[in-house]
Amino acid sequence: MTRMGKIFVLYGPSASGKTEIQKQITSGRLPRIITATTRAPRDNEIDGEHYIFMSKSEFRSQIENGRFIEWTEYGNELYGTLKDSAENIVSGNGSANIILDFAGVRALKRLYADTFAIFIGANIESIERRLLLRAGTDEELNGRLTRARELELSPEYLALADAVVWNDDGADFEETLAKVQGIISSSM
């Protein structure tokens, strides 16, 4: 394994609060690893800041050349973590954060000894309520709820975590955030 700084991975079901937590913990001391995708940029998204946007042929070429730590296909688009994106930030003693799915966490833990996975969870009622507030089709909603029930809230999924934080409706987000920040501070 390569000697690098610590990578803090947030993972868990859709609508658990991972992205909002990541926005709050990302700083000069703990930058976000920028991941790659083939999906089109959304309004206000900047290439190299929010994602590394690339064509499907370019993405597949990077896969073939072994440039990804991990990658996945979701909704007919490709998403992945380029080795260079992670190594440029955490080489030496630097640390960084990233949001990944289960397979991504496993792949990262295999490659980098100093990976610390934080599961951000919420009960299914909270997830459903939050997903209903998002724009999306019934098919997308049902797919995300099924994935949460059958996979993302399972004991196997949680077993990969080095720490678990619950962010159910009714929880004080500032307290949830403070728990995550405390876990990171004590693990750096």
Tab-separated table of C-alpha atoms in Angstrom:
chain	number	residue	atom	x	y	z
A	1	MET	CA	0.000	0.000	0.000
A	2	THR	CA	1.105	3.524	-0.745
A	3	ARG	CA	1.964	5.762	2.251
A	4	MET	CA	-0.365	8.729	2.197
A	5	GLY	CA	-2.329	11.025	4.449
A	6	LYS	CA	-5.718	9.967	5.762
A	7	ILE	CA	-8.765	9.834	3.505
A	8	PHE	CA	-12.099	10.320	5.275
A	9	VAL	CA	-14.919	8.690	3.333
A	10	LEU	CA	-18.560	9.549	3.906
A	11	TYR	CA	-20.995	6.909	2.717
A	12	GLY	CA	-24.596	5.943	3.287
A	13	PRO	CA	-28.032	6.084	1.699
A	14	SER	CA	-29.362	8.879	-0.488
A	15	ALA	CA	-30.810	11.748	1.554
A	16	SER	CA	-28.884	10.837	4.710
A	17	GLY	CA	-27.111	14.204	4.775
A	18	LYS	CA	-23.697	13.190	3.381
A	19	THR	CA	-23.421	16.062	0.911
A	20	GLU	CA	-24.406	18.744	3.403
A	21	ILE	CA	-21.959	17.325	5.948
A	22	GLN	CA	-19.236	17.251	3.302
A	23	LYS	CA	-19.858	20.916	2.461
A	24	GLN	CA	-19.383	21.808	6.125
A	25	ILE	CA	-16.217	19.755	6.753
A	26	THR	CA	-14.420	20.652	3.522
A	27	SER	CA	-11.681	23.186	4.193
A	28	GLY	CA	-8.041	23.889	3.463
A	29	ARG	CA	-7.184	21.396	6.201
A	30	LEU	CA	-9.533	18.756	4.818
A	31	PRO	CA	-10.127	19.312	1.086
A	32	ARG	CA	-12.563	17.281	-0.973
A	33	ILE	CA	-11.246	14.792	-3.505
A	34	ILE	CA	-12.813	15.765	-6.836
A	35	THR	CA	-14.398	12.766	-8.561
A	36	ALA	CA	-15.002	12.263	-12.284
A	37	THR	CA	-18.296	11.789	-14.094
A	38	THR	CA	-19.724	11.504	-17.587
A	39	ARG	CA	-22.956	13.280	-16.706
A	40	ALA	CA	-23.526	16.795	-17.990
A	41	PRO	CA	-22.679	19.640	-15.604
A	42	ARG	CA	-25.640	21.118	-13.743
A	43	ASP	CA	-26.166	24.872	-13.497
A	44	ASN	CA	-23.346	26.505	-11.522
A	45	GLU	CA	-21.144	23.372	-11.580
A	46	ILE	CA	-17.556	24.052	-12.583
A	47	ASP	CA	-15.278	21.460	-14.173
A	48	GLY	CA	-12.460	20.580	-11.790
A	49	GLU	CA	-14.220	22.133	-8.800
A	50	HIS	CA	-17.442	20.133	-8.468
A	51	TYR	CA	-16.524	17.194	-10.696
A	52	ILE	CA	-14.073	16.357	-13.416
A	53	PHE	CA	-16.455	16.168	-16.371
A	54	MET	CA	-15.448	13.879	-19.220
A	55	SER	CA	-16.958	12.068	-22.171
A	56	LYS	CA	-17.849	8.390	-21.890
A	57	SER	CA	-15.072	7.464	-24.322
A	58	GLU	CA	-12.507	9.429	-22.292
A	59	PHE	CA	-13.776	7.863	-19.055
A	60	ARG	CA	-13.590	4.343	-20.527
A	61	SER	CA	-10.066	5.047	-21.784
A	62	GLN	CA	-9.048	6.075	-18.243
A	63	ILE	CA	-10.559	2.809	-16.915
A	64	GLU	CA	-8.595	0.772	-19.468
A	65	ASN	CA	-5.397	2.597	-18.487
A	66	GLY	CA	-5.902	1.764	-14.795
A	67	ARG	CA	-6.257	5.414	-13.770
A	68	PHE	CA	-9.258	4.909	-11.461
A	69	ILE	CA	-9.220	3.801	-7.821
A	70	GLU	CA	-12.859	2.883	-8.251
A	71	TRP	CA	-15.692	3.591	-10.637
A	72	THR	CA	-19.366	2.770	-10.977
A	73	GLU	CA	-22.258	3.235	-13.349
A	74	TYR	CA	-25.398	4.906	-12.041
A	75	GLY	CA	-28.345	6.115	-14.105
A	76	ASN	CA	-26.502	5.445	-17.390
A	77	GLU	CA	-23.639	7.704	-16.331
A	78	LEU	CA	-20.167	6.792	-15.079
A	79	TYR	CA	-18.676	8.080	-11.816
A	80	GLY	CA	-15.234	7.392	-10.399
A	81	THR	CA	-12.212	8.473	-8.413
A	82	LEU	CA	-9.036	9.070	-10.369
A	83	LYS	CA	-5.861	7.940	-8.618
A	84	ASP	CA	-4.221	11.296	-9.359
A	85	SER	CA	-7.102	13.224	-7.750
A	86	ALA	CA	-6.614	11.405	-4.456
A	87	GLU	CA	-2.836	11.177	-4.498
A	88	ASN	CA	-2.310	14.854	-5.338
A	89	ILE	CA	-4.181	15.879	-2.191
A	90	VAL	CA	-3.087	13.266	0.326
A	91	SER	CA	0.503	12.640	-0.701
A	92	GLY	CA	2.729	12.917	2.328
A	93	ASN	CA	0.727	13.826	5.406
A	94	GLY	CA	-2.224	15.621	3.809
A	95	SER	CA	-5.777	14.476	4.488
A	96	ALA	CA	-8.924	14.720	2.385
A	97	ASN	CA	-12.593	13.772	2.270
A	98	ILE	CA	-14.776	12.107	-0.327
A	99	ILE	CA	-18.285	10.665	-0.695
A	100	LEU	CA	-18.366	7.130	-2.112
A	101	ASP	CA	-20.702	4.173	-2.379
A	102	PHE	CA	-20.069	0.818	-0.685
A	103	ALA	CA	-17.936	-0.584	-3.514
A	104	GLY	CA	-15.894	2.612	-3.593
A	105	VAL	CA	-15.209	2.441	0.144
A	106	ARG	CA	-14.052	-1.175	-0.187
A	107	ALA	CA	-11.783	-0.341	-3.132
A	108	LEU	CA	-10.261	2.661	-1.357
A	109	LYS	CA	-9.638	0.666	1.835
A	110	ARG	CA	-7.838	-2.009	-0.220
A	111	LEU	CA	-5.524	0.564	-1.814
A	112	TYR	CA	-4.915	3.007	1.039
A	113	ALA	CA	-4.282	1.903	4.602
A	114	ASP	CA	-5.235	5.288	6.000
A	115	THR	CA	-8.825	5.289	4.818
A	116	PHE	CA	-11.385	6.055	7.526
A	117	ALA	CA	-15.015	5.333	6.579
A	118	ILE	CA	-17.839	7.219	8.273
A	119	PHE	CA	-21.320	5.847	7.650
A	120	ILE	CA	-23.925	8.631	7.623
A	121	GLY	CA	-27.312	7.020	8.141
A	122	ALA	CA	-30.928	7.948	8.607
A	123	ASN	CA	-34.012	5.857	9.256
A	124	ILE	CA	-36.117	4.906	6.249
A	125	GLU	CA	-38.909	7.337	7.182
A	126	SER	CA	-36.453	10.248	7.183
A	127	ILE	CA	-34.946	9.124	3.888
A	128	GLU	CA	-38.360	8.832	2.264
A	129	ARG	CA	-39.489	12.262	3.457
A	130	ARG	CA	-36.292	13.907	2.235
A	131	LEU	CA	-36.406	12.158	-1.126
A	132	LEU	CA	-39.995	13.328	-1.634
A	133	LEU	CA	-38.747	16.921	-1.266
A	134	ARG	CA	-36.253	16.416	-4.112
A	135	ALA	CA	-37.198	16.685	-7.740
A	136	GLY	CA	-37.225	13.259	-9.337
A	137	THR	CA	-39.402	10.625	-10.881
A	138	ASP	CA	-41.390	8.038	-8.940
A	139	GLU	CA	-39.080	5.423	-10.444
A	140	GLU	CA	-36.002	7.184	-9.046
A	141	LEU	CA	-37.649	7.597	-5.629
A	142	ASN	CA	-38.690	3.956	-5.459
A	143	GLY	CA	-35.246	2.813	-6.626
A	144	ARG	CA	-33.469	4.856	-3.954
A	145	LEU	CA	-35.861	3.668	-1.223
A	146	THR	CA	-35.465	0.032	-2.259
A	147	ARG	CA	-31.680	0.421	-2.330
A	148	ALA	CA	-31.733	1.979	1.159
A	149	ARG	CA	-33.992	-0.742	2.616
A	150	GLU	CA	-32.286	-3.723	1.009
A	151	LEU	CA	-28.643	-2.651	0.950
A	152	GLU	CA	-27.620	0.682	2.430
A	153	LEU	CA	-29.143	0.122	5.878
A	154	SER	CA	-28.028	-3.518	6.093
A	155	PRO	CA	-25.555	-4.806	8.704
A	156	GLU	CA	-23.087	-5.718	5.926
A	157	TYR	CA	-23.132	-2.157	4.623
A	158	LEU	CA	-22.585	-0.675	8.086
A	159	ALA	CA	-19.844	-3.206	8.935
A	160	LEU	CA	-17.422	-1.408	6.614
A	161	ALA	CA	-17.633	1.755	8.751
A	162	ASP	CA	-14.970	2.878	11.168
A	163	ALA	CA	-17.606	5.180	12.695
A	164	VAL	CA	-21.397	5.482	12.387
A	165	VAL	CA	-23.402	8.699	12.731
A	166	TRP	CA	-27.209	8.811	12.500
A	167	ASN	CA	-28.922	11.847	11.018
A	168	ASP	CA	-32.634	11.056	11.392
A	169	ASP	CA	-35.342	13.691	11.107
A	170	GLY	CA	-35.585	15.467	14.429
A	171	ALA	CA	-31.843	15.275	15.032
A	172	ASP	CA	-30.098	18.615	15.427
A	173	PHE	CA	-27.933	18.949	12.305
A	174	GLU	CA	-25.354	21.002	14.203
A	175	GLU	CA	-24.979	18.137	16.706
A	176	THR	CA	-24.679	15.605	13.878
A	177	LEU	CA	-22.060	17.784	12.208
A	178	ALA	CA	-20.185	18.202	15.506
A	179	LYS	CA	-20.085	14.395	15.911
A	180	VAL	CA	-18.571	13.975	12.443
A	181	GLN	CA	-16.080	16.787	13.051
A	182	GLY	CA	-15.126	15.228	16.389
A	183	ILE	CA	-14.580	11.825	14.780
A	184	ILE	CA	-12.369	13.385	12.116
A	185	SER	CA	-10.384	15.493	14.594
A	186	SER	CA	-9.701	12.543	16.868
A	187	SER	CA	-8.690	10.355	13.901
A	188	MET	CA	-6.255	12.731	12.169
